[in-house]
Coordinates of C-alpha atoms in Angstrom, one line a residue:
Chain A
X12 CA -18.7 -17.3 -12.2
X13 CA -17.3 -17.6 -8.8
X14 CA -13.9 -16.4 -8.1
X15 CA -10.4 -18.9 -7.8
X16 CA -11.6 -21.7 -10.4
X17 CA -8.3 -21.6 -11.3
X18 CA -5.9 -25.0 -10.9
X19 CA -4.1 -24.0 -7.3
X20 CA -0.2 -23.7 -9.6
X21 CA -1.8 -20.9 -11.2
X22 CA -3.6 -19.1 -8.4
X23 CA -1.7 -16.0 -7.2
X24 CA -2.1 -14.8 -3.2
X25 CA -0.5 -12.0 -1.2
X26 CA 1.6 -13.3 1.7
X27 CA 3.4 -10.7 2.7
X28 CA 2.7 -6.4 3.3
X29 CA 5.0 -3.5 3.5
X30 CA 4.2 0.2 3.1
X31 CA 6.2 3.6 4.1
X32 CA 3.7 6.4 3.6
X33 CA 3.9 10.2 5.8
X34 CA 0.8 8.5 8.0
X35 CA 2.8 5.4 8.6
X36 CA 5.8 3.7 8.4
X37 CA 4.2 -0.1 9.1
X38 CA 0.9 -1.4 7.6
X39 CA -1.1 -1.5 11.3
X40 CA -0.5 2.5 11.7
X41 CA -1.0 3.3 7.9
X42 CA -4.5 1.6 8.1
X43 CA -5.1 3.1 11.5
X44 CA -4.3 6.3 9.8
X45 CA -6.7 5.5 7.3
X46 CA -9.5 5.1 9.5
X47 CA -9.4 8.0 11.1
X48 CA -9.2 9.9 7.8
X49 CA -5.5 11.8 8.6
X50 CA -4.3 13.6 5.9
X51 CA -0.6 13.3 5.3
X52 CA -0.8 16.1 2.8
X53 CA 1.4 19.6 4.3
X54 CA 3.1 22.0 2.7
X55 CA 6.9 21.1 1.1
X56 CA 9.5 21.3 3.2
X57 CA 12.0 22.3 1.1
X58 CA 10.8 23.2 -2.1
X59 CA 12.5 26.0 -4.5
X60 CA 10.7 29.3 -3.9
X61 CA 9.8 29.8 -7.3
X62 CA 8.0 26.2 -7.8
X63 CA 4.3 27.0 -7.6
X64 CA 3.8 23.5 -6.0
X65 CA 3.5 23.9 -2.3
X66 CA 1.5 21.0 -0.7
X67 CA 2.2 17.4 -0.6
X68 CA 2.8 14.0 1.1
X69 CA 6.3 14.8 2.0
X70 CA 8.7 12.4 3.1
X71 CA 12.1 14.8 1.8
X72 CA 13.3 14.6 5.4
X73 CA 12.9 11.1 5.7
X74 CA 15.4 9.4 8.3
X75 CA 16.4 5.8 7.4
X76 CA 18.2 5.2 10.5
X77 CA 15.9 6.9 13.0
X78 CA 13.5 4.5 11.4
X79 CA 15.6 1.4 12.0
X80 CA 16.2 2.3 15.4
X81 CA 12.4 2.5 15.8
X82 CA 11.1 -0.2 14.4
X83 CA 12.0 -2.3 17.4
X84 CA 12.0 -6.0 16.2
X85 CA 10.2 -5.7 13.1
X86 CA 13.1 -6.7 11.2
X87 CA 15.8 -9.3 11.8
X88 CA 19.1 -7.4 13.3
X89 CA 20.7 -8.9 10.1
X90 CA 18.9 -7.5 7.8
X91 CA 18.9 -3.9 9.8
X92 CA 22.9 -4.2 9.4
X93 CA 22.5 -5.1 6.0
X94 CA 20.3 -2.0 5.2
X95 CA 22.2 0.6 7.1
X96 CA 25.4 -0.5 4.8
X97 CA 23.5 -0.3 1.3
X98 CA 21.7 2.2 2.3
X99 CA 24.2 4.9 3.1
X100 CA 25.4 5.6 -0.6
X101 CA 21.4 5.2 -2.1
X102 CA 19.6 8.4 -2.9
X103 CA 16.3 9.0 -1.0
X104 CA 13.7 7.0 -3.4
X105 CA 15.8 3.9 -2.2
X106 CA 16.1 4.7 1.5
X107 CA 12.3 5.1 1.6
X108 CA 11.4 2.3 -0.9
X109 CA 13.5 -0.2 0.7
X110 CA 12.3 -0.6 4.1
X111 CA 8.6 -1.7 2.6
X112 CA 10.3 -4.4 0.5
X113 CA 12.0 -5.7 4.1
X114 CA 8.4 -4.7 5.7
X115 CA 6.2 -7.5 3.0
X116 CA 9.4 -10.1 3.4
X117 CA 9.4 -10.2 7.1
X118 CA 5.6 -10.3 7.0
X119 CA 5.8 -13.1 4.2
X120 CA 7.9 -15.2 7.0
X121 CA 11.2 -14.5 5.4
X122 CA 10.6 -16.8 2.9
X123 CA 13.8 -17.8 1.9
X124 CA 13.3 -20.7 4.2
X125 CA 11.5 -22.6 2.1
X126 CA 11.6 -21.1 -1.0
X127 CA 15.2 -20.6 -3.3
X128 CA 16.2 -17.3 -3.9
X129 CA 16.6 -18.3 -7.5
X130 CA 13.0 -19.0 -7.8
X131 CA 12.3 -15.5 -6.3
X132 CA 11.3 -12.7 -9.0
X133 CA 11.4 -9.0 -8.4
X134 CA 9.4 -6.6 -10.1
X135 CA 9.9 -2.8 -9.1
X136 CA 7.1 -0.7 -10.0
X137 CA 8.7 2.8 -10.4
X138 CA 10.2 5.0 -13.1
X139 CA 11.9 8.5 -13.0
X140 CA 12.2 7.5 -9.5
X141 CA 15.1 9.7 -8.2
X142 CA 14.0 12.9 -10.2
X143 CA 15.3 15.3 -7.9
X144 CA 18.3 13.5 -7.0
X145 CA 19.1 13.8 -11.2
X146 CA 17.9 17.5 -10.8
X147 CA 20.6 17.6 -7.9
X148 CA 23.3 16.3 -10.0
X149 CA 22.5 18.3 -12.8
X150 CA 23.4 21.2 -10.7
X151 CA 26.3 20.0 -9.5
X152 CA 27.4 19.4 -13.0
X153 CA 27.0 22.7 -14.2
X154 CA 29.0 24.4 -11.3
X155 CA 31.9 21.9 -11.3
X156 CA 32.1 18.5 -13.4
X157 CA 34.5 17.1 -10.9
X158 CA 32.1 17.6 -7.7
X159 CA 29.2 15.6 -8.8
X160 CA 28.6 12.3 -6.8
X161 CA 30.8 9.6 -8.4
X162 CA 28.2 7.0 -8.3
X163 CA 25.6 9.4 -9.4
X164 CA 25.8 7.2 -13.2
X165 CA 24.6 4.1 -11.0
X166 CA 22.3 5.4 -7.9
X167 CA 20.4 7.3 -10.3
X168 CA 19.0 4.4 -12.2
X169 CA 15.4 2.8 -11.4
X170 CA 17.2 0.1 -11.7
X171 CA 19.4 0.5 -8.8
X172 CA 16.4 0.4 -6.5
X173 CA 15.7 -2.8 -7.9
X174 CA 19.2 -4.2 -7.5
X175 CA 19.8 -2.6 -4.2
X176 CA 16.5 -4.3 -2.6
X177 CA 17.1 -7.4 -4.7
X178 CA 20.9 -7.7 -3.1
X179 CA 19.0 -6.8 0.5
X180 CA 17.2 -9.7 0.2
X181 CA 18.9 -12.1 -2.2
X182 CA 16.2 -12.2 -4.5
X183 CA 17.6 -14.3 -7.3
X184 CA 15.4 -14.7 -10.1
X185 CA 14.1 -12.7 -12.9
X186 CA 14.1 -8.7 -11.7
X187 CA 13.3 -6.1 -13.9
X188 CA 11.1 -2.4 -13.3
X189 CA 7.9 -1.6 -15.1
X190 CA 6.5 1.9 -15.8
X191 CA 3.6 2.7 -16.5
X192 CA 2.5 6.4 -14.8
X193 CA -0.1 6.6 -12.6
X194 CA -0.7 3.1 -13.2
X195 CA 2.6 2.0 -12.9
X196 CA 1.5 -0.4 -9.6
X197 CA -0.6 -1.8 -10.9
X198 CA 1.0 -2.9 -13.8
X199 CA 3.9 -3.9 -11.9
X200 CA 1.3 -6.2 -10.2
X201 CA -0.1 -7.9 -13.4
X202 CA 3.2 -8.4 -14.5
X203 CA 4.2 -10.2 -11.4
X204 CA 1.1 -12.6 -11.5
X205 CA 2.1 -13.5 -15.1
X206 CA 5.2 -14.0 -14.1
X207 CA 3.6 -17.2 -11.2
X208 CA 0.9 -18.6 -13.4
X209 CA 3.1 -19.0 -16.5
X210 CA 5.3 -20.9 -13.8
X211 CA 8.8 -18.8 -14.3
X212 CA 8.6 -18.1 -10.4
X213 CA 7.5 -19.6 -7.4
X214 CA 7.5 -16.4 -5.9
X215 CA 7.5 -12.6 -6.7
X216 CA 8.0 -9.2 -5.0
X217 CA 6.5 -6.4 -6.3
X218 CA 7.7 -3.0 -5.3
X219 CA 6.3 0.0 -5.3
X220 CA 8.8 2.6 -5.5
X221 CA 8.7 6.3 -3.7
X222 CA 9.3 9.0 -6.2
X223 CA 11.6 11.6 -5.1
X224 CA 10.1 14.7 -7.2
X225 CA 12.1 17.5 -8.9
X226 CA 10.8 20.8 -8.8
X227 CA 10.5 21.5 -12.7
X228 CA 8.2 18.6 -13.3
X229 CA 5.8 19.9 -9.4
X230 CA 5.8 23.3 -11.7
X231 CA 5.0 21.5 -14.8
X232 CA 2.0 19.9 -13.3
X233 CA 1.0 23.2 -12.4
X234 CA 1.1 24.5 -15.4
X235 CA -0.8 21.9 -16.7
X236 CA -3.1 22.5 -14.0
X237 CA -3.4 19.0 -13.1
X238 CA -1.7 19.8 -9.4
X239 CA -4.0 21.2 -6.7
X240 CA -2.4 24.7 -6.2
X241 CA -4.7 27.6 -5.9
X242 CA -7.1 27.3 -3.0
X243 CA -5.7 24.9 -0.4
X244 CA -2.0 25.9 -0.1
X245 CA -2.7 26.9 3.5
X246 CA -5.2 24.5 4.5
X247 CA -3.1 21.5 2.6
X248 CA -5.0 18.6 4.2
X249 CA -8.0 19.7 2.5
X250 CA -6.9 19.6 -0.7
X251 CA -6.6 15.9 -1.9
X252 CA -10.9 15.8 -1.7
X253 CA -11.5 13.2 -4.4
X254 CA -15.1 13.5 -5.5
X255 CA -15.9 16.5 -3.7
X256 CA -17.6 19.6 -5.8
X257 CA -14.6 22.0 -5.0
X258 CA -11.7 19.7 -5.7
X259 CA -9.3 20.9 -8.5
X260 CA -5.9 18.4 -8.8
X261 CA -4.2 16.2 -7.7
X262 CA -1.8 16.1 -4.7
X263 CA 1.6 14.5 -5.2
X264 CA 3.1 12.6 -2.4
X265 CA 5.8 10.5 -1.9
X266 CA 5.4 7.2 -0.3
X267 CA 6.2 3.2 -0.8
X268 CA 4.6 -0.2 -0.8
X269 CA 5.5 -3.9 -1.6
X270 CA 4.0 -7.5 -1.8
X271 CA 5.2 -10.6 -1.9
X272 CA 3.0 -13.0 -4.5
X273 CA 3.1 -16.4 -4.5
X274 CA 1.0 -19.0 -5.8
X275 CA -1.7 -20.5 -3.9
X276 CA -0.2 -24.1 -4.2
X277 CA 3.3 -22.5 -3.0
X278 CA 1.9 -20.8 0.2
X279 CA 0.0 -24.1 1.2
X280 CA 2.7 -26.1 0.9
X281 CA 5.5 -23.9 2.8
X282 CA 2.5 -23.0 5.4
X283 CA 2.2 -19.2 4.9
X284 CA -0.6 -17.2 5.7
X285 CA -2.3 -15.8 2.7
X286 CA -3.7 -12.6 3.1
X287 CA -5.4 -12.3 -0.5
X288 CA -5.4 -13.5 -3.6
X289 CA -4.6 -11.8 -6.7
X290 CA -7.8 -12.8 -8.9
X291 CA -7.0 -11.4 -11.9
X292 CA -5.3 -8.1 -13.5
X293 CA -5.6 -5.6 -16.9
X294 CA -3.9 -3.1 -18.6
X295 CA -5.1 -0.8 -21.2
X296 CA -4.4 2.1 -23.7
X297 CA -6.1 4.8 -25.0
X298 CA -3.0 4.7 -27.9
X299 CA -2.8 8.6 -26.5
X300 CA 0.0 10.5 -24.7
X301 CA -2.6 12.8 -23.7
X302 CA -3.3 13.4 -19.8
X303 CA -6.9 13.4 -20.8
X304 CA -8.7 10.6 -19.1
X305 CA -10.8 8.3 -21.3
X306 CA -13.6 6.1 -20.6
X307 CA -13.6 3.9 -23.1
X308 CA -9.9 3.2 -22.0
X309 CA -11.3 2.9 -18.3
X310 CA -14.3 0.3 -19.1
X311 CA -11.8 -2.0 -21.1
X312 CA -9.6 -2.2 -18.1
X313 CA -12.0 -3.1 -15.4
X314 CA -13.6 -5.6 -17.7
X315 CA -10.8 -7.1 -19.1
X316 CA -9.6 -7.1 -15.4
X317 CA -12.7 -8.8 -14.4
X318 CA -12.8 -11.3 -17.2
X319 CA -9.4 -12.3 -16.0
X320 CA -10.3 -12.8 -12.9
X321 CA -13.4 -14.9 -13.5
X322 CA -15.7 -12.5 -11.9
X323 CA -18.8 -11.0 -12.4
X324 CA -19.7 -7.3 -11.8
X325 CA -21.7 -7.9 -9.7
X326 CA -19.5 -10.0 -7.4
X327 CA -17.8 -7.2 -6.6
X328 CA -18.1 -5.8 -3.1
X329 CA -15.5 -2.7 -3.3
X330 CA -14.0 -0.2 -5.7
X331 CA -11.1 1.4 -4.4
X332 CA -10.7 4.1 -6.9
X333 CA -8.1 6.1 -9.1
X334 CA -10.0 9.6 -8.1
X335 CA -6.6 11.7 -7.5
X336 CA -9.0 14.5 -7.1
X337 CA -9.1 16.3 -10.5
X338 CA -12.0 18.0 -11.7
X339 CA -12.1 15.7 -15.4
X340 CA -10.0 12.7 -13.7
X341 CA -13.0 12.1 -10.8
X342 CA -16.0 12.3 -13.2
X343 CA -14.8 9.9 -16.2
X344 CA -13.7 7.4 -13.3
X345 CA -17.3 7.3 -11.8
X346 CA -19.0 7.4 -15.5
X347 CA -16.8 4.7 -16.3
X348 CA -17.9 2.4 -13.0
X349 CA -21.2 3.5 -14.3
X350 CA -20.8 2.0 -17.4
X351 CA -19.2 -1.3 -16.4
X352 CA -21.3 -2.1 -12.7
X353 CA -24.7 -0.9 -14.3
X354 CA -27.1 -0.4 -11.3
X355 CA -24.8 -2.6 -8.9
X356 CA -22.3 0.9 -9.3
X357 CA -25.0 2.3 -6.6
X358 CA -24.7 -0.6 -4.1
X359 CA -21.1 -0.6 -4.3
X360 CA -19.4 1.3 -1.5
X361 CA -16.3 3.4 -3.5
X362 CA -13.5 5.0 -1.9
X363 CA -10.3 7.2 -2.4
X364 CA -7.2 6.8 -0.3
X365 CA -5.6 9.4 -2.1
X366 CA -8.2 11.9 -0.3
X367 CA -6.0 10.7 2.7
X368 CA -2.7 10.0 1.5
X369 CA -2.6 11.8 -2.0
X370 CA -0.7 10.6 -5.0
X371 CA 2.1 8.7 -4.7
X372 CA 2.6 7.8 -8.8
X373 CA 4.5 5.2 -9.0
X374 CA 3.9 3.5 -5.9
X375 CA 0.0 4.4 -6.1
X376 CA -1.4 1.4 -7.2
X377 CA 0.6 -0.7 -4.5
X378 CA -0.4 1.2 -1.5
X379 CA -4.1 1.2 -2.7
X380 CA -3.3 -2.4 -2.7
X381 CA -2.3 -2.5 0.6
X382 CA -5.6 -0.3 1.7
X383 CA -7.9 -2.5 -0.4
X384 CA -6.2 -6.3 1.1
X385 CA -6.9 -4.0 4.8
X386 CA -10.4 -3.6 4.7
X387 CA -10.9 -7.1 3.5
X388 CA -9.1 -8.2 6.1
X389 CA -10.4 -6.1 8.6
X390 CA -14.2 -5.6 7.6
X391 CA -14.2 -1.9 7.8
X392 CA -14.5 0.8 5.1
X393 CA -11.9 4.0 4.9
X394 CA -13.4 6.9 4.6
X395 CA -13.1 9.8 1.5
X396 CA -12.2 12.6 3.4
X397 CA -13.3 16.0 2.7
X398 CA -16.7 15.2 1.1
X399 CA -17.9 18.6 2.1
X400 CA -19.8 20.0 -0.7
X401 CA -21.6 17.4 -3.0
X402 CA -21.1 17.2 -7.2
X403 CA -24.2 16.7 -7.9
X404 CA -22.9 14.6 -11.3
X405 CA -21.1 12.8 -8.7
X406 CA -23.7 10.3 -6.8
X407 CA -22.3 7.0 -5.8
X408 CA -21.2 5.8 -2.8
X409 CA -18.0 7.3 -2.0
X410 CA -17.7 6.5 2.1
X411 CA -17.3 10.1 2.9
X412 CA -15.8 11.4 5.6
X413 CA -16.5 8.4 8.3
X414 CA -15.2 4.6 8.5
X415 CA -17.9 1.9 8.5
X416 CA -17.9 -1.3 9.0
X417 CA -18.6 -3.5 5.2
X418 CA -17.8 -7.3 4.1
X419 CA -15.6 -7.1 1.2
X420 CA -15.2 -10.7 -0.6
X421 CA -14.1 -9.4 -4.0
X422 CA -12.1 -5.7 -4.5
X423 CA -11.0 -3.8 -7.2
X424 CA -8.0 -1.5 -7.4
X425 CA -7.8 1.4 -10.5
X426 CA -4.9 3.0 -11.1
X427 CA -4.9 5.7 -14.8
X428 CA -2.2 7.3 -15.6
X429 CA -1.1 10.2 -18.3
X430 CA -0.5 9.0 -21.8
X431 CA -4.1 6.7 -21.5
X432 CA -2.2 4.4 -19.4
X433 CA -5.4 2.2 -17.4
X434 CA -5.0 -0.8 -15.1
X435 CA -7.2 -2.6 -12.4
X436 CA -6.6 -5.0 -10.2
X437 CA -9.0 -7.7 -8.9
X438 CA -8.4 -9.1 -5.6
X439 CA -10.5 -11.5 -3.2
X440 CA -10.6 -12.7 -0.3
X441 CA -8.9 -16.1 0.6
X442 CA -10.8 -19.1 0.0
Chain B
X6 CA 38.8 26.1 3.7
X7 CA 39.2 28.4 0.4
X8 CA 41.3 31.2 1.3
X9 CA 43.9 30.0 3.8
X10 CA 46.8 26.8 2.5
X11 CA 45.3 24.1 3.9
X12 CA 47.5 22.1 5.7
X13 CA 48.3 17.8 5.1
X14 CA 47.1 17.5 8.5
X15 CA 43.8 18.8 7.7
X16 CA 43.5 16.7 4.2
X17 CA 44.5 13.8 6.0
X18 CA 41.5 14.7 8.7
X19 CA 39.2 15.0 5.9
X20 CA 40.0 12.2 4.3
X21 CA 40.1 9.9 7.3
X22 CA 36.6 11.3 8.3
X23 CA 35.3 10.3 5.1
X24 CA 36.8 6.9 5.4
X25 CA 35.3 6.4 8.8
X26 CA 32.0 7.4 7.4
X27 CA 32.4 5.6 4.2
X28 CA 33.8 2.3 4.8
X29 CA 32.6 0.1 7.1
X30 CA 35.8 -1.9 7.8
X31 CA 37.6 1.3 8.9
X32 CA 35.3 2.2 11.9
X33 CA 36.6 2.9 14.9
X34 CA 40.3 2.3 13.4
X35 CA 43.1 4.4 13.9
X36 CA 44.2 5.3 9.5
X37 CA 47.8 6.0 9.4
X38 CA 48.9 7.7 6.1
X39 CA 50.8 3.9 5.6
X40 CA 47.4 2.3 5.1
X41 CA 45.5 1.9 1.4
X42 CA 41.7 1.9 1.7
X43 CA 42.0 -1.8 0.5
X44 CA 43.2 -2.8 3.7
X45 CA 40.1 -1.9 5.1
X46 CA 38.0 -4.0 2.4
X47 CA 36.9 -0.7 0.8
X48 CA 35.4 -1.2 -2.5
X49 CA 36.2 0.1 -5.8
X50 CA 33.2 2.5 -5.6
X51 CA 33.6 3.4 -2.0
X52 CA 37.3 4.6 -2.7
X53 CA 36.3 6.5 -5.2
X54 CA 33.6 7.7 -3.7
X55 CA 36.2 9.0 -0.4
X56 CA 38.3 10.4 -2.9
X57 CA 35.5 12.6 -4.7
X58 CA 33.9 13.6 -1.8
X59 CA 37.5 14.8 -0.2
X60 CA 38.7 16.7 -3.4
X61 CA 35.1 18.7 -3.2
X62 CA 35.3 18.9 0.8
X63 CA 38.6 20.6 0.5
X64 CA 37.7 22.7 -2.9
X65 CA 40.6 21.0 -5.0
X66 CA 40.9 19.5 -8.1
X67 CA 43.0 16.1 -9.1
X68 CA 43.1 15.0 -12.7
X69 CA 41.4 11.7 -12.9
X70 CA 44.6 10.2 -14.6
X71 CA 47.0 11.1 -11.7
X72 CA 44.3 9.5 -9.5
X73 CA 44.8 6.1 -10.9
X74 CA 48.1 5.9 -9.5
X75 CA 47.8 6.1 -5.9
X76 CA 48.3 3.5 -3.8
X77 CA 48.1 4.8 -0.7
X78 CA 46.6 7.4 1.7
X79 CA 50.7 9.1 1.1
X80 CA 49.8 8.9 -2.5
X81 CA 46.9 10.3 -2.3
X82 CA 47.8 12.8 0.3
X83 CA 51.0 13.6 -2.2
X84 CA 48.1 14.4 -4.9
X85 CA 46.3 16.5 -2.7
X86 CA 49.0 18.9 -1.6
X87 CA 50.6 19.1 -5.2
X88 CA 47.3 20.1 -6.4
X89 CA 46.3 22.6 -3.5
X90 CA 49.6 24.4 -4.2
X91 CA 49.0 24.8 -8.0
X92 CA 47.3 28.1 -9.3
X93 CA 43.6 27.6 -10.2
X94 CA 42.7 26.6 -13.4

C-alpha cells in the first residue's frame, strides 16, 4: 500500500519545528549538531555529591533571557515580551520547554492568522516534569513551612507548562498532558493526530516537555543500573554509545521539542509549508510495570504503527531508534526490527540520536521527531556516535560514527518506556 | 539580616526591590509606603508572591490571617515591624 490514501480532512502534516536541546537552541544548529556527531552529554553541574549520577545533557543553568536576547528575530518582539513576563515566576522545565513551543509556532507561520485559536489543541507531552523543583520545595518545607514558594501548589503542576505555553500563544481548544515514560512523545503525538482526523481540531501543538530531574530518582536509576555510571564519568560524551559492545545505560538529558499538526486539507488551504506528514501512530503495553524491555510489546507497536499508517515494511526507508544505550534495551530493539522488517532490517539504515543528545524522557520521542522530519528534509543520515567496538549480536545498519547522504520517503520513530510502555511513529515525506 | 533589628527603611527596600522585580507595572516607579501593590496592576499571586518572598528575605514570620488585612505597603510595613520585634516562636 502506498502511503497518504487517506481523504486530505484526515491526513495529518508537520508545519511547524521547535527544539531546545544542550547542542542547540534552534532546529538548523540542533541538526548541524547532529551531523557532526557533538555530544551534549558532560558532567552535572550542580548535582548533590552524594547522587552517584554524574554525566548528562544538562541544561540546569539554562538562561531564558540570555536566550531571548540571542535569538535575534526569531520570534515576534511581542511574543519575546510576553515570555519574559510568564516566564519569570515558571520553574525551569517551563523556561526551557517554552521557547520550542514559540520555536514550531513561528515556524508554522504564526498561525493564528488563519486559523482560530479555539480550533487550536495543545497536547503537552511530559509528566513529573519539574521533579527537582518539587525536591526543592520539599526542602524548603521541611526547614520552614512559611518560606516555600507561594505558587509552588500551581508551577509545580505538568499542567502548568501546558497552561503557561497555551496562555503564550492563545491556544484555545482542547489542552491536556499525556504521560507515557520514555514513550511519552510519542504518545503525545498519536494522541494529537487523533485529535485532527476525528475532526475536534483543525490544528494541534504537541509539546515535548524538558524534565528537570531530582537527584533521588538520577540515584535510583543507578541503583537500578539502568543509568550509565561506572566507566564514562570522565569521558561523558562517550557514554550515550547506543549499540556499541561496551555501552551500559542510559544517559539522561534534559532538553525540549514541539510540532505543530495540522491536517493536510488545513495547511493547503491557509498556504503553509508542510514539512511532513504524520502517516500513522501506535501505542502498546506489555500489561507490566517492569523496566524490562519486551519484544513482543515492541513488534505490536511498529506494526500496529505501520498498519495505521498504510505502509508496508518494506516502504520504510529509516528507523530512527529507541537504543538509549542499555545493554538489554539496545538488543530487544534490534531483535524486534528483526522480527517486524525481515531481511529489509539489513537494507534499512538505523540510527540513535540519543548517542548524540542522550535521553531526554519525556521530550524523547519529540526531538527524535524533529531529527527524523531533518534528514528527510535534508537527505542526509546522522551518525551513531561512538560505534567503536562492534556487538557482534548487534549487525544492522546503525550509521556509525559518520553522516551520509540517504533518501528517506517513509521514517519511523520508537520511543519504549519503563512499565512496557511502546510507541512508534510513522512519518513520510510530503506528497 | 538575623542578628541586628532591622530597620523599616530596610523592609521597605526589600520589599520595594521585590516589587520592582515582581511586578511589571511597578518598574522604574518610585513606591511610596502610600501605594498598594494594586495600583501597580499586581496580581493576586504576584502580591503574594512579594509578600512571601520579603518575609523569607528578611527571616520573619507574619501569620497568614494578619496578612489578609493589609491594604497597603504601611500595612504591610506595620506587619513586618510588629513581627520583627516579637520574640521567635
Amino acid at each position: 500500500m502506498t502511503p497518504g490514501a487517506r481523504d486530505p480532512e484526515r491526513r495529518v502534516v508537520i508545519t511547524g519545528m521547535g527544539v531546545m536541546t544542550p547542542i542547540g537552541e534552534r532546529v538548523d544548529d540542533y541538526f548541524e549538531s547532529l551531523l557532526a556527531g557533538r555530544s551534549a552529554v558532560t558532567r552535572w553541574r550542580d548535582v548533590d555529591e552524594r547522587c552517584a549520577s554524574r554525566i548528562g545533557g544538562d541544561m540546569s543553568g539554562f538562561d531564558l533571557d540570555a536566550h531571548l536576547r540571542g535569538a535575534g528575530d526569531a520570534y515576534p518582539a511581542a511574543l519575546v515580551q510576553s515570555a519574559r513576563r510568564l516566564m519569570r515566576p515558571t520553574p525551569l522545565s517551563g523556561r526551557i520547554t517554552a521557547p520550542a513551543a514559540m520555536q514550531a509556532f513561528v515556524d508554522a507561520g504564526l498561525p493564528h492568522a488563519s486559523l482560530p485559536p479555539e480550533r487550536f489543541g495543545h497536547v503537552l507531552a511530559g509528566h513529573n516534569v519539574n521533579s527537582n523543583y518539587v525536591y526543592e520545595g520539599h526542602k524548603v518545607y521541611l526547614e520552614e513551612p512559611e518560606y516555600i514558594d507561594p505558587l509552588y501548589g500551581v508551577v509545580s503542576e505538568d499542567t502548568d507548562v501546558l497552561s503557561v505555553i497555551s496562555e503564550l500563544l492563545t491556544l484555545r481548544g482542547p489542552s491536556f498532558t499525556v504521560g507515557g515514560a520514555c514513550a511519552t512523545g510519542n504518545l503525545g503525538i498519536m494522541v494529537a493526530t487523533d485529535l485532527l482526523r476525528s475532526g475536534r481540531v483543525d490544528a494541534a501543538l504537541v509539546t515535548g516537555a524538558s524534565n528537570d530531574l531530582d537527584p533521588p530518582s538520577l540515584h535510583s536509576w543507578v541503583i537500578i543500573e539502568a543509568l550509565s555510571f561506572k566507566s564514562f564519568n570522565d569521558d561523558p560524551a562517550r557514554a550515550s554509545r547506543p549499540f556499541d559492545a561496551l555501552r551500559e545505560g542510559f544517559v539522561p538529558s534534559q532538553g525540549a521539542a514541539a510540532v505543530v499538526l495540522e491536517t493536510l486539507a488545513g495547511a493547503r488551504a491557509r498556504g503553509a509549508r508542510v514539512r511532513a506528514e504524520v502517516l500513522g501512530a501506535a501505542g502498546a503495553s506489555d500489561a507490566s510495570r517492569l523496566t524490562k524491555p519486551d519484544q513482543n510489546g515492541q513488534v505490536r507497536a511498529m506494526r500496529e504503527a505501520l498498519r495505521d499508517a498504510r505502509v508496508d515494511p518494506r516502504a520504510v526507508d529509516y528507523v530512527n531508534a529507541h537504543a538509549t544505550s542499555t545493554p538489554l534495551g539496545d538488543a530487544v530493539e534490534v531483535a524486534a526490527i528483526k522480527e517486524v522488517f525481515g531481511e529489509h532490517a539489513y537494507r534499512m539504515p538505523i540510527n540513535a540520536t540519543k548517542s548524540m543528545l542522550g535521553h531526554c524522557l519525556s521530550a524523547a520521542g519529540l526531538v527524535e521527531l524533529v531529527a527524523t522530519v531533518l534528514q528527510m528534509e535534508r537527505g542526509v543520515l546522522h551518525p551513531t556516535i561512538n560505534q567503536e567496538r562492534k556487538d557482534p549480536e548487534l549487525d544492522l545498519d546503525f550509521v556509525p560514527n559518520q553522516a551520509r547522504p540517504a533518501r528517506i520517503d517513509v521514517g519511523i520513530s520508537n520511543a519504549f518506556g519503563f512499565g512496557g510502555l511502546n510507541s512508534c511513529v510513522v512519518v513520510g515525506r510530503p506528497s | 539580616m538575623s542578628d541586628k533589628r532591622v530597620t523599616r527603611d530596610e523592609m521597605f527596600a526589600v520589599v520595594k526591590s521585590n516589587i520592582q522585580e515582581i511586578v511589571e507595572g511597578a518598574k522604574g516607579i518610585d513606591i511610596k509606603e502610600t501605594d498598594s501593590m494594586r495600583d501597580f496592576g499586581a496580581d493576586s499571586l504576584e502580591i503574594v508572591e512579594v509578600v512571601s518572598r520579603s518575609m523569607k528575605d528578611l527571616k520573619i514570620k507574619v501569620p497568614r490571617t494578619e496578612l489578609s488585612g493589609a491594604r497597603s505597603l504601611k500595612d504591610l510595613l506595620d506587619l513586618f515591624e510588629k513581627s520583627a520585634a516579637a520574640p521567635p516562636s
